[in-house]
Short mmCIF file of C-alpha atoms in Angstrom, two decimals:
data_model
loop_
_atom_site.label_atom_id
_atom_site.label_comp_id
_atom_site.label_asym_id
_atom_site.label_seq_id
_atom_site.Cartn_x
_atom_site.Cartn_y
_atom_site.Cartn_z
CA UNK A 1 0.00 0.00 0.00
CA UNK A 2 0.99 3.38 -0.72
CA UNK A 3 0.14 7.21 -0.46
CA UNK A 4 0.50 8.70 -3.61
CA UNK A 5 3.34 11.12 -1.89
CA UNK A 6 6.23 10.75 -4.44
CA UNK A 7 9.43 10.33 -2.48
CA UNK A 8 12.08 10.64 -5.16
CA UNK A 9 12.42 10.49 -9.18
CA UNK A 10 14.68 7.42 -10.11
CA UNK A 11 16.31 7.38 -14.15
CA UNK A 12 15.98 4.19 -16.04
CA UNK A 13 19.89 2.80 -16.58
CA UNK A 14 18.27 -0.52 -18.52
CA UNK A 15 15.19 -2.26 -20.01
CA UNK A 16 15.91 -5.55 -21.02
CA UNK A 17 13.45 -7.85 -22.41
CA UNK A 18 13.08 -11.66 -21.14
CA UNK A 19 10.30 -13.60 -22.83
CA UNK A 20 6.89 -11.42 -21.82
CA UNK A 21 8.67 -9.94 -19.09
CA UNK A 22 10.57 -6.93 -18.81
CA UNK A 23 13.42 -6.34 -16.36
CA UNK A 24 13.64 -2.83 -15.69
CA UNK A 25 17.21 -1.26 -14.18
CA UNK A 26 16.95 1.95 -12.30
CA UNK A 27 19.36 4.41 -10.03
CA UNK A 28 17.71 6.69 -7.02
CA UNK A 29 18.61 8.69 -4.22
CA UNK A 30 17.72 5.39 -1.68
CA UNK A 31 19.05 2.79 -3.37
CA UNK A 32 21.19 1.43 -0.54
CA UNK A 33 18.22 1.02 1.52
CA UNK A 34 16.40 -1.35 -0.45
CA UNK A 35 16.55 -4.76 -0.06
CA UNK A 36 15.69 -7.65 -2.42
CA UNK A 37 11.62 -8.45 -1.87
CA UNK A 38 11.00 -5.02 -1.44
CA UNK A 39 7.80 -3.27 -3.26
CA UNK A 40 8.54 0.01 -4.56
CA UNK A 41 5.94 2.07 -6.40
CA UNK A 42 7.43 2.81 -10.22
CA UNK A 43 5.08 5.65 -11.72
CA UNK A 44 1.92 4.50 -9.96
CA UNK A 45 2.72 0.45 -10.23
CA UNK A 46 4.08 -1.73 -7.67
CA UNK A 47 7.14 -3.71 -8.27
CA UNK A 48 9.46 -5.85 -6.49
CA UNK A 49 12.75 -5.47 -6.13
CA UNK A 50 14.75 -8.60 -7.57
CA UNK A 51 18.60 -7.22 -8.28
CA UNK A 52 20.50 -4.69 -6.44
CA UNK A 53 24.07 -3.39 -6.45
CA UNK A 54 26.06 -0.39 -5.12
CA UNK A 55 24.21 2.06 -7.29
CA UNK A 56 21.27 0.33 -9.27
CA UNK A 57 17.69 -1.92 -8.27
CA UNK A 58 15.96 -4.58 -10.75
CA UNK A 59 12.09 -4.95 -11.14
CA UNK A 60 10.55 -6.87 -13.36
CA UNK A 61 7.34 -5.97 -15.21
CA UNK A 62 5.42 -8.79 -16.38
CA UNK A 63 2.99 -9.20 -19.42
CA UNK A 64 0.03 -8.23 -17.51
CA UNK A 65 0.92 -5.40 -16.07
CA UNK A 66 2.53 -3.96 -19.24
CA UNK A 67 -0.66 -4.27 -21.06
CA UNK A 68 -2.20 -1.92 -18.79
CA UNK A 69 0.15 0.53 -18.03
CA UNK A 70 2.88 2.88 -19.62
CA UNK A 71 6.11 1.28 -18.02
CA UNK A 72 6.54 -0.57 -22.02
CA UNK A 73 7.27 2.62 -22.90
CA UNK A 74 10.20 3.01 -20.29
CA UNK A 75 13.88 3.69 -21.80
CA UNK A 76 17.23 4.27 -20.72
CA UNK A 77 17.15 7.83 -19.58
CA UNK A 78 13.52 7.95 -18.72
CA UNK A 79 12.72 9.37 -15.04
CA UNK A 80 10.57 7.95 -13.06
CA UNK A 81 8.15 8.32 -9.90
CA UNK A 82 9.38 6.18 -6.93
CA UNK A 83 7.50 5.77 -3.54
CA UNK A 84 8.60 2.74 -1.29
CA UNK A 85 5.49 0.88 0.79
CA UNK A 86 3.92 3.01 3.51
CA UNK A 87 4.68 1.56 6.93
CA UNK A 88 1.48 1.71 9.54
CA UNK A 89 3.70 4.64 11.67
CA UNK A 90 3.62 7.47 9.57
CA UNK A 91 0.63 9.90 8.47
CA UNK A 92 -1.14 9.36 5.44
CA UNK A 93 -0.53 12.39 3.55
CA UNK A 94 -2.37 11.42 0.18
CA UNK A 95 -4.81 8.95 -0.11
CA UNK A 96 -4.73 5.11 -0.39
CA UNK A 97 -2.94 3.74 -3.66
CA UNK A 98 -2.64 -0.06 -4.29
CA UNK A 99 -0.29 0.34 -6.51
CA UNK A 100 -2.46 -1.20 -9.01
CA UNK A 101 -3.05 0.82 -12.22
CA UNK A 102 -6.48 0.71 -13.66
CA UNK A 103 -5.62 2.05 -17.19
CA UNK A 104 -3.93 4.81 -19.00
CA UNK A 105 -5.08 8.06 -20.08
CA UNK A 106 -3.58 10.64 -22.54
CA UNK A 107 -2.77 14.11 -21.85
CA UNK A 108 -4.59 16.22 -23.80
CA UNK A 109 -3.55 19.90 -22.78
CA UNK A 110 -1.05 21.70 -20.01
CA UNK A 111 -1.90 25.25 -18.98
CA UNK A 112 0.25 27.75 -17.47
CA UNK A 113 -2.05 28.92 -14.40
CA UNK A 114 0.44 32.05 -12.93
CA UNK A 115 2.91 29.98 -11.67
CA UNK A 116 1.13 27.00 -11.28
CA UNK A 117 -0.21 24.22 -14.38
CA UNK A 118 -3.24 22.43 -15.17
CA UNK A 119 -3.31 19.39 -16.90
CA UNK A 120 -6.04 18.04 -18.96
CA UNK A 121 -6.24 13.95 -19.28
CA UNK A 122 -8.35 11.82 -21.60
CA UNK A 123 -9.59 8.53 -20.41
CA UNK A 124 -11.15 5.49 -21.84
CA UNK A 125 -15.03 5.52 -19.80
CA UNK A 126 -15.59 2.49 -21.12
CA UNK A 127 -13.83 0.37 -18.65
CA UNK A 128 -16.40 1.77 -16.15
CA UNK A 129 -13.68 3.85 -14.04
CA UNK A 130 -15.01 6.93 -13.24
CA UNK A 131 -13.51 10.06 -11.38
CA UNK A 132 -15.69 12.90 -9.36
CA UNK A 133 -15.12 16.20 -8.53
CA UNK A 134 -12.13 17.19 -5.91
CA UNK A 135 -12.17 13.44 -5.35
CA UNK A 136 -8.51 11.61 -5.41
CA UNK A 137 -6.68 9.91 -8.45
CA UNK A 138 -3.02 8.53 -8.37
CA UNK A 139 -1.34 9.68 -11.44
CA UNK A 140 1.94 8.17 -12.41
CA UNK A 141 1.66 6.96 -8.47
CA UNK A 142 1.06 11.02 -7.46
CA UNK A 143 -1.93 11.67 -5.47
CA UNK A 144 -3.59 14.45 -6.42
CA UNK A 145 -7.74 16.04 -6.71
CA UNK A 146 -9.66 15.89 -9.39
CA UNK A 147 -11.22 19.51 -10.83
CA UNK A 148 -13.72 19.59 -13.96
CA UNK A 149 -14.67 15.92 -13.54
CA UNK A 150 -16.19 15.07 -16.89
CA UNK A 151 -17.25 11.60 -18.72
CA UNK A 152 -14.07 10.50 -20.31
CA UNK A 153 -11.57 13.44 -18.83
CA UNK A 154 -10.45 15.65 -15.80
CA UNK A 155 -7.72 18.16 -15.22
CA UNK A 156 -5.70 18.46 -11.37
CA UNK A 157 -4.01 21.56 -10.83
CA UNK A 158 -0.11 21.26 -9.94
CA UNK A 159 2.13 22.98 -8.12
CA UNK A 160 5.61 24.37 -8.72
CA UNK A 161 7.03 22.00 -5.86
CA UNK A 162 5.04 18.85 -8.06
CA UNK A 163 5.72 20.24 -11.17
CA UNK A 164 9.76 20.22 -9.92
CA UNK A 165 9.89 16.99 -7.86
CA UNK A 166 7.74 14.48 -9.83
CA UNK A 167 7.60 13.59 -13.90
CA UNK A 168 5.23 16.04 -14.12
CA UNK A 169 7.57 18.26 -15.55
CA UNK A 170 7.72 15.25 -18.09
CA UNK A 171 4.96 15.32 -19.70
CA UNK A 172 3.46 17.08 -23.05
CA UNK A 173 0.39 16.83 -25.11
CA UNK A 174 -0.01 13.09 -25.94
CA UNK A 175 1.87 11.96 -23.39
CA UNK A 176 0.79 8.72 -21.81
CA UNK A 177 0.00 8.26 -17.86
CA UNK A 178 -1.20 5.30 -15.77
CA UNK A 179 -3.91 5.92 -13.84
CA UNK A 180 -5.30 4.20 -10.64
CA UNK A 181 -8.61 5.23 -9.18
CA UNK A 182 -10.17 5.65 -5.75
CA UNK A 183 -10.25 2.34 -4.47
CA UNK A 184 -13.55 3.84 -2.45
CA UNK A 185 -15.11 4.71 -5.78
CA UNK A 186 -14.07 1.31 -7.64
CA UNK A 187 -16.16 -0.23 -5.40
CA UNK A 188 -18.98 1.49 -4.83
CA UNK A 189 -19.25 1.61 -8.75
CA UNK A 190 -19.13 -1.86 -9.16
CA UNK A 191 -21.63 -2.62 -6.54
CA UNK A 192 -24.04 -0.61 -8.61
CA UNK A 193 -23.28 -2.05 -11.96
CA UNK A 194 -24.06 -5.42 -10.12
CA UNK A 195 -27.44 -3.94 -8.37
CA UNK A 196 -29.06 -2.08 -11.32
CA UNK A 197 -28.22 -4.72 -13.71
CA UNK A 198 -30.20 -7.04 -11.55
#
């Protein structure tokens, strides 16, 4: 489990492919406090730790979880949001993330707000997620509100310390992001899909 509180950006070193897997290669600011079994959040998607030396950590990214998210795209060179597991001690500053991405979306505009950006993202509806207004989404693993919740899109508003400390300052028109959505609101839309379709 996670809190959508970035801790660090990491830079891909390596993608090597091995059968439908991927093994992905990556250098951050903690690496000497990992340790092999570890989970570590990797733009919104939970991986374990399987390699480690002096300066780098291995994940590997199966089949499954690269049809559904953006880490296929990953390079050498490509930054990355990290957040280790929360442990039970510490305050929940965002919201709960699984660390389970729900699909991808497509950003479809960034505004300059006077110091401060919104983004626009584009979202397949029919998978039935759905967001609501100033309710949370993990983007990339970043927890953030939702403003102008429509059908298929939403913008968040960022600010200069997100823009400057996350991939945020990444990303363009047509970039793609993984999204994972309220676990609260996953649920309580799929237990009225299964009551009105009774």
């Amino acid at each position: 489990m996670f809190s959508g509180i970035v801790e660090a950006t990491g830079r891909v070193v390596s993608v090597e492919q091995d059968r439908g897997n991927i093994d992905i290669t990556v250098e951050c600011p903690f690496v000497n406090e990992l340790h092999i079994d570890q989970s570590v959040a990797h733009n919104g998607v939970c991986l374990t730790v399987v390699r480690k030396t002096d300066t780098t950590y291995t994940v590997t990214a199966m089949q499954e979880t690269l049809l559904k998210s953006s880490l296929g795209q990953l390079k050498a060179g490509s930054e990355v949001n990290l957040e280790r597991s929360m442990s039970m001690d510490k305050l929940l500053d965002g919201h709960l993330v699984q660390g389970h991405v729900d699909q991808t979306a497509i950003c479809r505009k960034v505004e300059e707000a006077d110091g401060s950006w919104y983004f626009t993202f584009e979202y397949d509806a029919s998978k039935g997620n759905i967001t609501v207004e100033k309710g949370s989404i993990a983007i990339d693993g970043t927890s953030l509100t939702v403003v102008n919740s429509q059908k298929n899109s939403f913008q968040v508003a960022i600010i200069p310390y997100t823009y400057a400390h996350t991939v945020f300052h990444t990303y363009k028109e047509g970039s793609i992001v993984n999204l994972e959505f309220d676990i609260v609101g996953k649920y309580i839309t799929k237990i009225m899909s299964q009551y009105l379709n009774k």
